[in-house]
GROMACS .gro file of C-alpha atoms in nm:
model
  387
    1MET     CA    1   9.253  10.203  12.756
    2VAL     CA    2   9.295  10.248  12.404
    3GLU     CA    3   9.146   9.951  12.105
    4LEU     CA    4   9.464   9.757  11.948
    5ILE     CA    5   9.424   9.791  11.546
    6TYR     CA    6   9.631   9.541  11.407
    7VAL     CA    7   9.706   9.669  11.001
    8ASP     CA    8  10.038   9.451  10.992
    9HIS     CA    9   9.858   9.118  10.821
   10ALA     CA   10  10.160   9.086  10.560
   11ALA     CA   11  10.398   9.052  10.807
   12THR     CA   12  10.173   8.793  10.986
   13SER     CA   13   9.832   8.725  11.034
   14PRO     CA   14   9.630   8.634  11.333
   15LEU     CA   15   9.501   8.248  11.369
   16HIS     CA   16   9.146   8.213  11.270
   17PRO     CA   17   8.927   8.031  11.549
   18ASP     CA   18   8.822   7.739  11.326
   19VAL     CA   19   9.209   7.682  11.190
   20VAL     CA   20   9.276   7.642  11.611
   21GLU     CA   21   8.964   7.429  11.630
   22ALA     CA   22   9.103   7.219  11.350
   23MET     CA   23   9.465   7.196  11.499
   24LEU     CA   24   9.388   7.109  11.858
   25PRO     CA   25   9.329   6.733  11.825
   26TYR     CA   26   9.673   6.679  11.648
   27PHE     CA   27   9.838   6.835  11.996
   28GLN     CA   28   9.664   6.639  12.217
   29MET     CA   29   9.560   6.279  12.071
   30HIS     CA   30   9.662   6.233  11.763
   31PHE     CA   31  10.008   6.302  11.803
   32GLY     CA   32  10.146   5.999  11.625
   33ASN     CA   33  10.457   6.064  11.389
   34PRO     CA   34  10.259   5.979  11.033
   35SER     CA   35  10.600   5.754  10.952
   36SER     CA   36  10.487   5.491  11.261
   37ILE     CA   37  10.294   5.206  11.159
   38HIS     CA   38  10.113   5.156  11.493
   39GLN     CA   39   9.725   5.283  11.489
   40THR     CA   40   9.862   5.674  11.652
   41GLY     CA   41  10.056   5.704  11.296
   42ARG     CA   42   9.856   5.605  11.087
   43GLN     CA   43   9.576   5.836  11.207
   44ALA     CA   44   9.830   6.111  11.175
   45ARG     CA   45   9.942   5.996  10.834
   46GLN     CA   46   9.595   6.025  10.778
   47ALA     CA   47   9.510   6.375  10.898
   48LEU     CA   48   9.862   6.457  10.687
   49ASP     CA   49   9.709   6.305  10.351
   50LYS     CA   50   9.383   6.444  10.354
   51ALA     CA   51   9.528   6.785  10.448
   52ARG     CA   52   9.769   6.736  10.168
   53ALA     CA   53   9.472   6.658   9.887
   54ASN     CA   54   9.283   6.967  10.058
   55ILE     CA   55   9.524   7.192   9.993
   56ALA     CA   56   9.596   7.055   9.634
   57GLN     CA   57   9.252   7.034   9.562
   58ALA     CA   58   9.221   7.423   9.607
   59LEU     CA   59   9.560   7.532   9.399
   60SER     CA   60   9.396   7.270   9.116
   61VAL     CA   61   9.698   7.033   9.138
   62HIS     CA   62   9.826   6.701   9.204
   63GLU     CA   63   9.854   6.642   9.575
   64GLN     CA   64  10.241   6.438   9.522
   65THR     CA   65  10.331   6.763   9.323
   66LEU     CA   66  10.333   6.964   9.707
   67ILE     CA   67  10.639   6.930   9.938
   68PHE     CA   68  10.556   7.072  10.307
   69THR     CA   69  10.820   7.268  10.465
   70SER     CA   70  10.884   7.534  10.782
   71GLY     CA   71  10.709   7.842  10.565
   72GLY     CA   72  10.806   8.045  10.271
   73THR     CA   73  11.214   8.098  10.341
   74GLU     CA   74  11.267   7.726  10.324
   75ALA     CA   75  11.006   7.663  10.083
   76ASP     CA   76  11.177   7.956   9.846
   77ASN     CA   77  11.536   7.833   9.918
   78MET     CA   78  11.450   7.439   9.824
   79ALA     CA   79  11.302   7.571   9.490
   80ILE     CA   80  11.642   7.826   9.429
   81LEU     CA   81  11.910   7.656   9.603
   82GLY     CA   82  11.787   7.293   9.484
   83TYR     CA   83  11.689   7.325   9.156
   84ALA     CA   84  12.036   7.548   9.081
   85LEU     CA   85  12.298   7.307   9.219
   86GLU     CA   86  12.038   6.958   9.077
   87HIS     CA   87  12.112   7.141   8.693
   88GLU     CA   88  12.443   7.317   8.722
   89GLU     CA   89  12.536   7.102   8.438
   90LYS     CA   90  12.301   7.315   8.205
   91GLY     CA   91  12.433   7.629   8.318
   92LYS     CA   92  12.496   7.867   8.614
   93HIS     CA   93  12.297   8.213   8.545
   94VAL     CA   94  11.983   8.259   8.711
   95ILE     CA   95  11.715   8.560   8.691
   96THR     CA   96  11.578   8.709   8.897
   97SER     CA   97  11.470   9.130   9.044
   98LYS     CA   98  11.586   9.351   9.277
   99ILE     CA   99  11.242   9.356   9.521
  100GLU     CA  100  11.243   9.005   9.625
  101HIS     CA  101  11.168   8.878   9.925
  102HIS     CA  102  11.569   8.825  10.127
  103ALA     CA  103  11.410   8.465  10.169
  104VAL     CA  104  11.488   8.486   9.761
  105LEU     CA  105  11.767   8.741   9.734
  106ASN     CA  106  12.018   8.581  10.005
  107ALA     CA  107  12.002   8.228   9.825
  108CYS     CA  108  12.062   8.411   9.550
  109LYS     CA  109  12.396   8.549   9.704
  110GLU     CA  110  12.465   8.226   9.843
  111LEU     CA  111  12.449   8.082   9.433
  112GLU     CA  112  12.711   8.382   9.332
  113ARG     CA  113  12.925   8.234   9.634
  114ARG     CA  114  12.897   7.900   9.483
  115GLY     CA  115  12.972   8.030   9.123
  116PHE     CA  116  12.657   8.112   8.971
  117GLU     CA  117  12.593   8.469   8.817
  118VAL     CA  118  12.277   8.674   8.920
  119THR     CA  119  12.117   8.933   8.690
  120TYR     CA  120  11.923   9.111   8.911
  121LEU     CA  121  11.639   9.275   8.745
  122ASP     CA  122  11.499   9.612   8.767
  123VAL     CA  123  11.190   9.739   8.798
  124ASN     CA  124  10.988  10.083   8.738
  125GLU     CA  125  10.845  10.345   8.959
  126HIS     CA  126  10.534  10.117   9.026
  127GLY     CA  127  10.726   9.805   9.123
  128ARG     CA  128  10.702   9.616   8.809
  129VAL     CA  129  10.933   9.390   8.619
  130ALA     CA  130  10.926   9.511   8.226
  131LEU     CA  131  10.901   9.171   8.062
  132GLU     CA  132  11.135   9.300   7.760
  133ASP     CA  133  11.406   9.314   8.044
  134VAL     CA  134  11.328   8.952   8.093
  135GLN     CA  135  11.389   8.848   7.730
  136THR     CA  136  11.646   9.059   7.726
  137ALA     CA  137  11.808   8.903   8.092
  138LEU     CA  138  11.759   8.524   7.907
  139ARG     CA  139  12.078   8.335   7.794
  140ASP     CA  140  12.178   7.959   7.684
  141ASP     CA  141  12.298   7.910   8.017
  142THR     CA  142  12.041   8.043   8.209
  143ILE     CA  143  11.878   7.771   8.407
  144LEU     CA  144  11.643   7.952   8.678
  145VAL     CA  145  11.419   8.272   8.657
  146THR     CA  146  11.311   8.342   9.030
  147ILE     CA  147  10.994   8.616   9.032
  148MET     CA  148  10.750   8.699   9.327
  149TYR     CA  149  10.420   8.696   9.260
  150GLY     CA  150  10.271   9.004   9.434
  151ASN     CA  151  10.516   9.230   9.683
  152ASN     CA  152  10.528   9.187  10.027
  153GLU     CA  153  10.588   9.609  10.098
  154VAL     CA  154  10.362   9.770   9.827
  155GLY     CA  155  10.141   9.502   9.686
  156THR     CA  156  10.250   9.564   9.296
  157LEU     CA  157  10.192   9.190   9.152
  158GLN     CA  158  10.415   9.066   8.852
  159PRO     CA  159  10.292   8.978   8.488
  160ILE     CA  160  10.380   8.606   8.616
  161ALA     CA  161  10.172   8.432   8.359
  162GLU     CA  162  10.350   8.647   8.055
  163ILE     CA  163  10.684   8.563   8.211
  164GLY     CA  164  10.608   8.180   8.225
  165GLU     CA  165  10.488   8.238   7.856
  166ILE     CA  166  10.791   8.383   7.810
  167LEU     CA  167  10.992   8.088   7.919
  168ARG     CA  168  10.843   7.821   7.740
  169GLU     CA  169  11.064   7.729   7.465
  170HIS     CA  170  11.360   7.821   7.711
  171GLN     CA  171  11.519   7.570   7.937
  172ALA     CA  172  11.491   7.820   8.232
  173ALA     CA  173  11.243   7.636   8.454
  174PHE     CA  174  11.042   7.960   8.648
  175HIS     CA  175  10.983   7.962   8.993
  176THR     CA  176  10.784   8.209   9.177
  177ASP     CA  177  10.744   8.354   9.583
  178ALA     CA  178  10.358   8.342   9.633
  179VAL     CA  179  10.389   8.360   9.993
  180GLN     CA  180  10.220   8.715   9.974
  181ALA     CA  181   9.983   8.668   9.686
  182CYS     CA  182   9.809   8.304   9.849
  183GLY     CA  183   9.474   8.399   9.961
  184ALA     CA  184   9.466   8.724   9.779
  185ILE     CA  185   9.430   8.647   9.430
  186GLU     CA  186   9.306   8.279   9.291
  187LEU     CA  187   9.583   8.068   9.257
  188ASN     CA  188   9.511   7.829   8.978
  189LEU     CA  189   9.854   7.618   8.936
  190SER     CA  190   9.724   7.380   8.646
  191GLU     CA  191   9.663   7.686   8.416
  192LEU     CA  192   9.976   7.940   8.599
  193PRO     CA  193  10.281   7.843   8.323
  194VAL     CA  194  10.500   7.811   8.651
  195ASP     CA  195  10.718   7.514   8.729
  196MET     CA  196  10.792   7.608   9.115
  197LEU     CA  197  10.583   7.801   9.365
  198SER     CA  198  10.603   7.912   9.747
  199ILE     CA  199  10.267   7.972  10.007
  200SER     CA  200  10.339   8.032  10.385
  201ALA     CA  201  10.043   7.971  10.582
  202HIS     CA  202  10.103   8.207  10.848
  203LYS     CA  203   9.979   8.479  10.623
  204ILE     CA  204   9.672   8.356  10.536
  205ASN     CA  205   9.548   8.260  10.890
  206GLY     CA  206   9.714   7.978  10.948
  207PRO     CA  207   9.998   7.855  11.187
  208LYS     CA  208  10.351   8.008  11.214
  209GLY     CA  209  10.591   7.725  11.081
  210THR     CA  210  10.458   7.567  10.806
  211GLY     CA  211  10.437   7.605  10.442
  212LEU     CA  212  10.492   7.449  10.106
  213LEU     CA  213  10.698   7.426   9.771
  214TYR     CA  214  10.458   7.320   9.450
  215LEU     CA  215  10.705   7.122   9.235
  216LYS     CA  216  10.546   7.090   8.880
  217LYS     CA  217  10.550   6.691   8.818
  218GLY     CA  218  10.855   6.624   8.643
  219ILE     CA  219  11.086   6.928   8.826
  220THR     CA  220  11.356   6.772   8.993
  221LEU     CA  221  11.591   6.908   9.301
  222ARG     CA  222  11.837   6.854   9.538
  223PRO     CA  223  11.735   6.824   9.877
  224VAL     CA  224  11.843   7.081  10.059
  225LEU     CA  225  11.812   6.902  10.410
  226TYR     CA  226  11.949   6.573  10.491
  227GLY     CA  227  11.803   6.287  10.674
  228GLY     CA  228  11.469   6.025  10.618
  229GLU     CA  229  11.252   5.973  10.351
  230GLN     CA  230  10.952   6.197  10.424
  231GLU     CA  231  10.793   6.429  10.139
  232ARG     CA  232  10.853   6.126   9.834
  233LYS     CA  233  11.234   6.190   9.962
  234ARG     CA  234  11.238   6.532   9.912
  235ARG     CA  235  11.266   6.701  10.253
  236ALA     CA  236  11.367   6.556  10.538
  237GLY     CA  237  11.242   6.558  10.886
  238THR     CA  238  10.910   6.449  11.095
  239GLU     CA  239  10.613   6.595  10.934
  240ASN     CA  240  10.436   6.925  11.148
  241VAL     CA  241  10.077   6.760  11.147
  242ALA     CA  242   9.889   6.954  11.326
  243ALA     CA  243  10.022   7.286  11.133
  244ILE     CA  244   9.941   7.139  10.807
  245VAL     CA  245   9.588   7.062  10.946
  246GLY     CA  246   9.599   7.378  11.005
  247PHE     CA  247   9.730   7.519  10.686
  248ALA     CA  248   9.408   7.312  10.460
  249LYS     CA  249   9.203   7.477  10.717
  250ALA     CA  250   9.347   7.816  10.662
  251MET     CA  251   9.322   7.743  10.321
  252GLN     CA  252   8.982   7.660  10.234
  253LEU     CA  253   8.887   7.916  10.451
  254THR     CA  254   9.091   8.194  10.220
  255VAL     CA  255   8.975   8.054   9.884
  256ALA     CA  256   8.578   8.030  10.046
  257SER     CA  257   8.576   8.435  10.151
  258MET     CA  258   8.857   8.564   9.872
  259LYS     CA  259   8.576   8.754   9.660
  260GLU     CA  260   8.381   8.949   9.932
  261ARG     CA  261   8.774   9.002  10.108
  262THR     CA  262   8.903   9.154   9.824
  263GLU     CA  263   8.611   9.373   9.799
  264ARG     CA  264   8.625   9.439  10.171
  265TYR     CA  265   9.022   9.581  10.144
  266GLN     CA  266   8.952   9.802   9.803
  267GLN     CA  267   8.679   9.968  10.066
  268PHE     CA  268   8.877  10.021  10.341
  269ALA     CA  269   9.171  10.175  10.114
  270GLN     CA  270   8.910  10.382   9.972
  271ILE     CA  271   8.880  10.474  10.317
  272LEU     CA  272   9.251  10.577  10.353
  273ILE     CA  273   9.292  10.834  10.066
  274ASP     CA  274   8.970  10.989  10.099
  275THR     CA  275   9.038  11.072  10.430
  276TRP     CA  276   9.373  11.177  10.412
  277THR     CA  277   9.267  11.426  10.131
  278GLU     CA  278   8.999  11.568  10.275
  279ASN     CA  279   9.251  11.596  10.545
  280GLU     CA  280   9.447  11.793  10.331
  281VAL     CA  281   9.703  11.558  10.397
  282THR     CA  282  10.026  11.516  10.141
  283PHE     CA  283  10.081  11.142  10.058
  284HIS     CA  284  10.184  10.924   9.795
  285VAL     CA  285  10.086  10.571   9.772
  286ASN     CA  286  10.350  10.332   9.690
  287GLY     CA  287  10.272  10.060   9.420
  288HIS     CA  288  10.107   9.998   9.125
  289GLN     CA  289   9.762  10.145   9.158
  290HIS     CA  290   9.546   9.830   8.929
  291GLU     CA  291   9.773   9.517   8.957
  292ARG     CA  292   9.792   9.480   9.294
  293LEU     CA  293   9.755   9.279   9.634
  294PRO     CA  294   9.376   9.447   9.804
  295HIS     CA  295   9.493   9.428  10.119
  296ILE     CA  296   9.837   9.653  10.137
  297VAL     CA  297   9.833  10.015  10.137
  298ASN     CA  298  10.199  10.157  10.072
  299VAL     CA  299  10.276  10.519  10.136
  300SER     CA  300  10.471  10.757  10.206
  301PHE     CA  301  10.407  11.125  10.426
  302PRO     CA  302  10.681  11.351  10.294
  303GLY     CA  303  10.837  11.520  10.533
  304VAL     CA  304  10.799  11.282  10.800
  305ASN     CA  305  11.022  11.033  10.962
  306VAL     CA  306  10.893  10.678  10.921
  307GLU     CA  307  11.019  10.591  11.304
  308SER     CA  308  10.870  10.885  11.447
  309LEU     CA  309  10.553  10.793  11.292
  310LEU     CA  310  10.527  10.429  11.385
  311MET     CA  311  10.627  10.524  11.732
  312ASN     CA  312  10.301  10.772  11.726
  313LEU     CA  313  10.078  10.525  11.560
  314ASP     CA  314  10.161  10.247  11.811
  315MET     CA  315  10.101  10.498  12.091
  316ALA     CA  316   9.734  10.545  11.922
  317GLY     CA  317   9.668  10.190  11.908
  318ILE     CA  318   9.756  10.109  11.591
  319CYS     CA  319  10.029   9.819  11.472
  320ALA     CA  320  10.175   9.928  11.114
  321SER     CA  321  10.524   9.883  10.965
  322SER     CA  322  10.796   9.979  10.744
  323GLY     CA  323  10.791   9.769  10.547
  324SER     CA  324  10.964   9.389  10.558
  325ALA     CA  325  10.909   9.233  10.859
  326CYS     CA  326  11.240   9.078  10.820
  327THR     CA  327  11.452   9.392  10.825
  328ALA     CA  328  11.222   9.523  11.054
  329GLY     CA  329  11.427   9.730  11.339
  330SER     CA  330  11.746   9.790  11.037
  331ILE     CA  331  11.835  10.165  10.992
  332GLU     CA  332  11.842  10.080  10.617
  333PRO     CA  333  11.579  10.204  10.380
  334SER     CA  334  11.368   9.924  10.207
  335HIS     CA  335  11.535   9.767   9.878
  336VAL     CA  336  11.191   9.748   9.737
  337LEU     CA  337  11.138  10.103   9.766
  338VAL     CA  338  11.504  10.196   9.664
  339ALA     CA  339  11.459   9.967   9.370
  340MET     CA  340  11.130  10.184   9.279
  341PHE     CA  341  11.269  10.538   9.297
  342GLY     CA  342  11.653  10.561   9.377
  343GLU     CA  343  11.847  10.601   9.686
  344THR     CA  344  11.793  10.940   9.754
  345ASN     CA  345  11.438  10.984   9.683
  346GLU     CA  346  11.231  11.135   9.954
  347ARG     CA  347  10.970  10.895   9.990
  348ILE     CA  348  11.155  10.557  10.061
  349PHE     CA  349  11.234  10.763  10.416
  350SER     CA  350  10.886  10.819  10.496
  351ALA     CA  351  10.725  10.527  10.413
  352VAL     CA  352  10.455  10.292  10.583
  353ARG     CA  353  10.254  10.023  10.534
  354PHE     CA  354   9.918   9.955  10.654
  355SER     CA  355   9.759   9.606  10.521
  356PHE     CA  356   9.427   9.430  10.642
  357GLY     CA  357   9.291   9.107  10.718
  358LEU     CA  358   9.135   8.878  11.021
  359GLY     CA  359   8.934   9.145  11.251
  360ASN     CA  360   8.987   9.473  11.086
  361THR     CA  361   8.666   9.632  11.066
  362GLU     CA  362   8.565   9.979  10.873
  363GLU     CA  363   8.502  10.165  11.229
  364GLN     CA  364   8.891  10.066  11.281
  365ILE     CA  365   8.973  10.210  10.936
  366LYS     CA  366   8.818  10.499  10.961
  367TYR     CA  367   8.974  10.574  11.323
  368LEU     CA  368   9.297  10.478  11.148
  369ALA     CA  369   9.280  10.714  10.870
  370LEU     CA  370   9.180  11.025  11.143
  371GLU     CA  371   9.469  10.884  11.366
  372THR     CA  372   9.712  10.890  11.105
  373ALA     CA  373   9.606  11.261  10.937
  374LYS     CA  374   9.636  11.334  11.308
  375ILE     CA  375   9.969  11.260  11.366
  376VAL     CA  376  10.128  11.327  11.007
  377LYS     CA  377   9.993  11.695  11.033
  378ARG     CA  378  10.120  11.757  11.349
  379LEU     CA  379  10.506  11.599  11.259
  380GLN     CA  380  10.503  11.799  10.928
  381GLU     CA  381  10.403  12.101  11.160
  382GLN     CA  382  10.684  12.023  11.366
  383ILE     CA  383  10.961  11.983  11.130
  384GLU     CA  384  10.823  12.359  10.939
  385PHE     CA  385  10.862  12.507  11.313
  386ILE     CA  386  11.262  12.365  11.357
  387SER     CA  387  11.314  12.481  10.962
   0.00000   0.00000   0.00000
């Protein structure tokens, strides 16, 4: 049987064993509702408070600035819809980019349906927003700018600190989707000039179904859920204590291992590139080559149908993807690559994403590189034979 090699960690990551161990007591023994005043509820509340404090420490912020959500999508929606609807008397103009995750893009489309105007910024061929374009797009009635930190498909990092500096003297609040960046680069929110930031646990070897929104002190939102008074009246619903405990453990582990993982993933990427070069495979790496997340390698193989490539990789025991997992199965090309290269560029039809994470070894990556080279050359030869 072929060993399974999972290199789709940007889509979701496996639970770290220590995270599972930390969560188990809150499924079985300490299962109380943290809003209950009896001892079982108090135990759950203590675990929730401790988890919040630990995550706040990892992000260098006050614990009251963190709102637990059901994941990155809810955090993005809370930031965008919650802020825009609460502050629409100041203006109804929002700025974002064309390469955002659909949790951001579709939230912005909902604002457009409600009478807001949204400017979608272009990116260059490396997937990066120009600071001049942000400056030019700003208007007196701009109330919100939302630009992702690190792209989930090509790994390009945006100039978040620089954008934040541009906005210091403007009324617009600044939100960044850091779901893919968390765990890959340092997030020091006491220094980063953002007002809101979204994170999801399942990208950092934590559980699915939990995430958070950082909300800078003084920033107000309209709730997007209505119910109880949990999360300081900002997000109704009983907190998922077991998942939040796992989230905190995952955050602790990812911060502690960041430097070592970055170096390892950079080595993995170099193995892929060197192997393909040595085997005379024609390929193009997509995304910025320096300002990038270390765990993502997005590459186009000219003339190769990406669905055929992914199917052949799967038969070889390799789990990769063609981009965002949230659009898997769609025949539409990646909106990120279209924004980078245009609708007709061949690179958008032959791009595959490899993303590294927990459990990947150098031996696996060497096998992956060689198998990919074999499959790509075979598929390219088939096309040449047919033509």
